[in-house]
Coordinates of N, CA and C in Angstrom, one line a residue:
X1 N 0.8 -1.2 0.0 CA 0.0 0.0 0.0 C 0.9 1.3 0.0
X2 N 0.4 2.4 -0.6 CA 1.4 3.4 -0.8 C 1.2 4.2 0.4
X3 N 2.1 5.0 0.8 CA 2.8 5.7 2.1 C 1.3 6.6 2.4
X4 N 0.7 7.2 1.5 CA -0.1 8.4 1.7 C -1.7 8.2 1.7
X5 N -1.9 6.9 1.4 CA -3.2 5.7 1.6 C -3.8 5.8 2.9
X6 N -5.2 5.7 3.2 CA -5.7 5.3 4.7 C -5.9 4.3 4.3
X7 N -5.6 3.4 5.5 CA -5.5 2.3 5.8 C -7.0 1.7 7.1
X8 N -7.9 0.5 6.4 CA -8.6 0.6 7.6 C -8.6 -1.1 8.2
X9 N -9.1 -1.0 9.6 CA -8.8 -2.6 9.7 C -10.3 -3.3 9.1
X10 N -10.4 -4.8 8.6 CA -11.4 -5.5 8.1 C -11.3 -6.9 8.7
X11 N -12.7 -7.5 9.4 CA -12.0 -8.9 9.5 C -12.4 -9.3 8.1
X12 N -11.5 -10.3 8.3 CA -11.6 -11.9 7.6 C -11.9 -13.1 8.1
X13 N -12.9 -13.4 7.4 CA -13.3 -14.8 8.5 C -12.3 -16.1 8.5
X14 N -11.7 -16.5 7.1 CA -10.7 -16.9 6.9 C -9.5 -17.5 7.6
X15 N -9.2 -16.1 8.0 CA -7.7 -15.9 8.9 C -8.6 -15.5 10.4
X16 N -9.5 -15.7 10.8 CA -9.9 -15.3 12.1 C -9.8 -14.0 12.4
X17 N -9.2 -12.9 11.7 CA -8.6 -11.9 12.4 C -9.0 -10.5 11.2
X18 N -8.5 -9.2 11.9 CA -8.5 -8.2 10.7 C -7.5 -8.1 10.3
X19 N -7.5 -7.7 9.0 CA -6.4 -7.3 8.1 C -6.4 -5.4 7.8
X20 N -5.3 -5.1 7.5 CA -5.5 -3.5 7.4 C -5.8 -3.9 5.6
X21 N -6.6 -2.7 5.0 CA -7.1 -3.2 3.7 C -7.1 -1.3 3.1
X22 N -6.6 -0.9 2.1 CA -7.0 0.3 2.1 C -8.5 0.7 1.8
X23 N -8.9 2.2 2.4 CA -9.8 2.4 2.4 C -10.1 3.8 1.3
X24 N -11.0 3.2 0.2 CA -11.5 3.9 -1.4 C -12.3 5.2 -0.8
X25 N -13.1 5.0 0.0 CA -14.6 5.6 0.0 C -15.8 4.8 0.2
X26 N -17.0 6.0 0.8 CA -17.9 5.3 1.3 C -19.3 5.3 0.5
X27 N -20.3 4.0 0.3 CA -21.3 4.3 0.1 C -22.7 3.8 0.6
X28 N -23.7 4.9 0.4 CA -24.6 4.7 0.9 C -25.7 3.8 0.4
X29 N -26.1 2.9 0.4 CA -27.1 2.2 -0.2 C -28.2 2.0 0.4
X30 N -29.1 2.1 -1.0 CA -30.3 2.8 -1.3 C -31.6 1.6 -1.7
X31 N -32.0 0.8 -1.1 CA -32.9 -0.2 -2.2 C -33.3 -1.1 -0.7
X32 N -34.1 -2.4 -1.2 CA -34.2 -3.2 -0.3 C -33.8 -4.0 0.3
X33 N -32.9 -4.1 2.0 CA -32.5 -4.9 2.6 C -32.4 -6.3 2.3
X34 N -31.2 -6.8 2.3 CA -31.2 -8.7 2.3 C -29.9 -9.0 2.8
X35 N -30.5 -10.0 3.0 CA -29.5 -11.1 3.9 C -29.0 -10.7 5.3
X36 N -28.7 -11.7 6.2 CA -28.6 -11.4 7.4 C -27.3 -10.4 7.2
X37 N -26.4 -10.9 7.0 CA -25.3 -10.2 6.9 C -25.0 -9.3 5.2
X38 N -26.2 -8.6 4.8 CA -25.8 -8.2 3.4 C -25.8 -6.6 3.4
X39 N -26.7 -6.0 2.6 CA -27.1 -4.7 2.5 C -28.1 -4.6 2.9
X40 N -28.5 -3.1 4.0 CA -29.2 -2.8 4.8 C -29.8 -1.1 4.3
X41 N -31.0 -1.0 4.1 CA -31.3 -0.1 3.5 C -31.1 1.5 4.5
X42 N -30.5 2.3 3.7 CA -29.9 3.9 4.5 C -28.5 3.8 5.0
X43 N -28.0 2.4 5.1 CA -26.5 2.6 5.7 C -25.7 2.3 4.9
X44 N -24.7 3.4 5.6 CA -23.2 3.7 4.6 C -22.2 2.7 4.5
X45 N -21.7 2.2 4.0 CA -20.5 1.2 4.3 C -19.1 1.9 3.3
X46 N -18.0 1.2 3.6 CA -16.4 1.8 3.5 C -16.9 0.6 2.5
X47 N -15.7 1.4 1.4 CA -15.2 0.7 0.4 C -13.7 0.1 0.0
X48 N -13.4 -0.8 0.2 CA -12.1 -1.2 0.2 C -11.6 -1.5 -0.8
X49 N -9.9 -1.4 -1.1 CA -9.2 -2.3 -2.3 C -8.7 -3.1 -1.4
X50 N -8.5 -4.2 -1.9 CA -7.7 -5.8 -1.5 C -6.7 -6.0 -2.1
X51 N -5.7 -6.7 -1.8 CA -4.1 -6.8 -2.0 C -4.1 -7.0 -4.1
X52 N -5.4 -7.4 -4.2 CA -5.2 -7.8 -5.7 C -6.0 -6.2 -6.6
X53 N -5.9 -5.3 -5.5 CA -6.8 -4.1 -6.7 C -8.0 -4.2 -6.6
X54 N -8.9 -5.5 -6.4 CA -10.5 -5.2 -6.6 C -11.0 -4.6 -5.1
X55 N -12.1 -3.4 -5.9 CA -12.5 -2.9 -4.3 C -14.1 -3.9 -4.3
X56 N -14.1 -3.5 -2.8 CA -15.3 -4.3 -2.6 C -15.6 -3.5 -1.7
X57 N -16.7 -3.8 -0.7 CA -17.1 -3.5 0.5 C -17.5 -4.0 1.3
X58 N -17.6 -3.2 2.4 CA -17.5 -4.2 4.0 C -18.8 -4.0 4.2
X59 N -19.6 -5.1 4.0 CA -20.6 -4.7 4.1 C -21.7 -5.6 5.7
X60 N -23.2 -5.6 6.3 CA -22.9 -6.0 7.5 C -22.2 -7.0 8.4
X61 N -21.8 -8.1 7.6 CA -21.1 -8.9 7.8 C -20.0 -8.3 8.9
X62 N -19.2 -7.2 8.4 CA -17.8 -6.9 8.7 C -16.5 -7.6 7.7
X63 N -16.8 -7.8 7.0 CA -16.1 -8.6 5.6 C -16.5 -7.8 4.4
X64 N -15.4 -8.1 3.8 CA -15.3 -7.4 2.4 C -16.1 -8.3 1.3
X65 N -17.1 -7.9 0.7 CA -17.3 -8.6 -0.3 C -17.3 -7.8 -1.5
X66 N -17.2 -8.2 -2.9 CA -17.8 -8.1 -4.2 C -19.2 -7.4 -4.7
X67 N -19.4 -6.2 -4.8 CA -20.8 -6.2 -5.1 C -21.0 -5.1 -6.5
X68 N -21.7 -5.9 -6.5 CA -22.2 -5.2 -8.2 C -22.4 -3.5 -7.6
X69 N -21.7 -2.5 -8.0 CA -21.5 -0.8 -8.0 C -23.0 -0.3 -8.8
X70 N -23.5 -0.6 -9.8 CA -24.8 -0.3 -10.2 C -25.7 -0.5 -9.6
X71 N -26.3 -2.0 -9.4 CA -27.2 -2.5 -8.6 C -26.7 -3.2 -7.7
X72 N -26.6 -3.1 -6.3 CA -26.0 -4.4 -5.6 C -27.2 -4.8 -5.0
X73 N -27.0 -6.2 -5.3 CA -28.0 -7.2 -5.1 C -27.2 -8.9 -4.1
X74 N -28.1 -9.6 -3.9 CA -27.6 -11.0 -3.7 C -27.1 -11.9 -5.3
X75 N -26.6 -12.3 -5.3 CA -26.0 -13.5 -6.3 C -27.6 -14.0 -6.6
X76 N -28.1 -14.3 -5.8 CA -29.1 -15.3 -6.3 C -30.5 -14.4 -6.5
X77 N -30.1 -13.4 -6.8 CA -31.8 -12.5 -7.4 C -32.7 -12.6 -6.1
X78 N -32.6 -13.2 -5.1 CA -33.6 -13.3 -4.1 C -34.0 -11.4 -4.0
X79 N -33.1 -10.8 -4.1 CA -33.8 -9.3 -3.8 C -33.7 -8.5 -5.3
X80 N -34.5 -7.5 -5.2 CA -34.3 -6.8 -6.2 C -33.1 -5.8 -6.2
X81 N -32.9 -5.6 -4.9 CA -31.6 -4.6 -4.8 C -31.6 -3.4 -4.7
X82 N -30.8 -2.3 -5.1 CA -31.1 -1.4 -5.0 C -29.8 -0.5 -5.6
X83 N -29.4 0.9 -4.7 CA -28.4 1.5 -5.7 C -27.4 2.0 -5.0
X84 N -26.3 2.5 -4.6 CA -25.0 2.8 -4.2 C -25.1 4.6 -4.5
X85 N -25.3 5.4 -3.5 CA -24.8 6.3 -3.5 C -23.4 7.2 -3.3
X86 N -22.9 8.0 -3.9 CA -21.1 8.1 -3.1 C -21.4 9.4 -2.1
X87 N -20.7 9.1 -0.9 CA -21.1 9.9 0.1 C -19.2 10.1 0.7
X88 N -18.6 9.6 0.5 CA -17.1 9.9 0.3 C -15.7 9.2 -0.5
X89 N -15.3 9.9 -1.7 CA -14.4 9.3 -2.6 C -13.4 9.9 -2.8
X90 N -12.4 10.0 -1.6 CA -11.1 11.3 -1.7 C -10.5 11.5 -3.3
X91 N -10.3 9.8 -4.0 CA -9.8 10.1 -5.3 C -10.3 10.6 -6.3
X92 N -11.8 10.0 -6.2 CA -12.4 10.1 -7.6 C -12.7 8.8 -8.0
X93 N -12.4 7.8 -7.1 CA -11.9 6.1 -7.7 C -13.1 5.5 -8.0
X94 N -14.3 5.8 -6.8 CA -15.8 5.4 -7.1 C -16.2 5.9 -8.3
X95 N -16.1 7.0 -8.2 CA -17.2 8.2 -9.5 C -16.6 7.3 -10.7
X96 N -15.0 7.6 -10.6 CA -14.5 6.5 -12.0 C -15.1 4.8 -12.2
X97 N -15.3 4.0 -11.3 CA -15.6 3.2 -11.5 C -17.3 2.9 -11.8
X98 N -18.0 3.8 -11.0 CA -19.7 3.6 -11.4 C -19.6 4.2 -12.7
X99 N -19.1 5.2 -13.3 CA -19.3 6.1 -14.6 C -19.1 4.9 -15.7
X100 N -17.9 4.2 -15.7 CA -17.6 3.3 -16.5 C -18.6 2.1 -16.6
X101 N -18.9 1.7 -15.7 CA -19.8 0.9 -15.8 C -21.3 1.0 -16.4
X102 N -21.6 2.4 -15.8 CA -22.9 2.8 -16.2 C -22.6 4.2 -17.0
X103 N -22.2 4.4 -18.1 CA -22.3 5.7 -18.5 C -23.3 6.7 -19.1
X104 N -24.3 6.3 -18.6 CA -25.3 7.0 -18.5 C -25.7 8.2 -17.3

């Protein structure tokens, strides 16, 4: 991680423990609650990159996962989902990454 990075801690269930993971920016998500440990409708969560570049977010779990930046949903469609607002992106890294995806 480079010198000038915030660094935040994350567990991993994996390794039992947290890892420092850097911290992208935060967002707010907007749509319908699922899963015990998933997305929760009105709360913000930290967005992280992982030792390989992919950001993900920590979402209620306390773990980083993967989630679709346009709509984040469950894998299995059980929910309709909802939307990611950016509520802090010191770089610009979010804005860059939803724009690309959605350029509309």
């Amino acid at each position: 991680m480079l010198k000038n990075n915030i660094e935040i801690d994350v567990f991993q269930c994996e390794l039992n423990k947290k890892i420092k993971l850097e911290y992208i920016g935060k967002l707010k998500y907007v749509g319908e609650t699922f899963g015990v440990d998933g997305l929760t409708d009105g709360v913000t969560y930290n967005v992280v990159k992982d030792k390989y570049g992919t950001l993900k977010v920590v979402d209620d779990s306390g773990e980083d996962y993967i989630y679709d930046f346009v709509n984040p949903r469950p894998v299995d469609n059980s929910s309709k989902g909802g939307i990611f607002v950016i509520i802090d992106d010191p770089q610009e890294e979010l804005k860059r990454v939803i724009s690309f995806i959605n350029p509309d």
